[in-house]
Amino acid sequence: MGDADAGEDVDSGVPDGDDTADAGAGGDDPSPRLGSRILVTWIELTVVGITGGLVGGTLGGPPGFVVYLFTTLLTVAILFYNVNDLIAWWVQAAA
């Protein structure tokens, strides 16, 4: 709580008003890397869907239905997380 905290963002250690360090991996590329985000989301959804289908099909009956519901919930969570991350980036870039 000394001089190191004066005028600096506590989360990133970057002085106030300097958002370039949060822009990307190298700080030079401010783009959200939409292509890689779409690819990662697609891979996550594919892995969750295949795994849920295999486990749900193997169990069958009521446990299989619970696995189906969990897989659906996890799929929605993956979509919401990735869309929220992109929207947060766009809002931060617009500010």
mmCIF file of C-alpha atoms in Angstrom, residues 17 19 87-95:
data_model
loop_
_atom_site.group_PDB
_atom_site.id
_atom_site.type_symbol
_atom_site.label_atom_id
_atom_site.label_comp_id
_atom_site.label_asym_id
_atom_site.label_seq_id
_atom_site.Cartn_x
_atom_site.Cartn_y
_atom_site.Cartn_z
ATOM 1 C CA GLY A 17 -5.226 5.049 -19.004
ATOM 2 C CA ASP A 19 -4.746 -0.289 -21.984
ATOM 3 C CA ILE A 87 -18.480 -8.797 -26.230
ATOM 4 C CA ALA A 88 -16.309 -7.784 -23.278
ATOM 5 C CA TRP A 89 -13.385 -7.254 -25.650
ATOM 6 C CA TRP A 90 -15.499 -5.136 -28.024
ATOM 7 C CA VAL A 91 -16.854 -3.007 -25.177
ATOM 8 C CA GLN A 92 -13.347 -2.470 -23.809
ATOM 9 C CA ALA A 93 -12.036 -1.595 -27.288
ATOM 10 C CA ALA A 94 -14.860 0.897 -27.845
ATOM 11 C CA ALA A 95 -14.244 2.692 -24.553
#
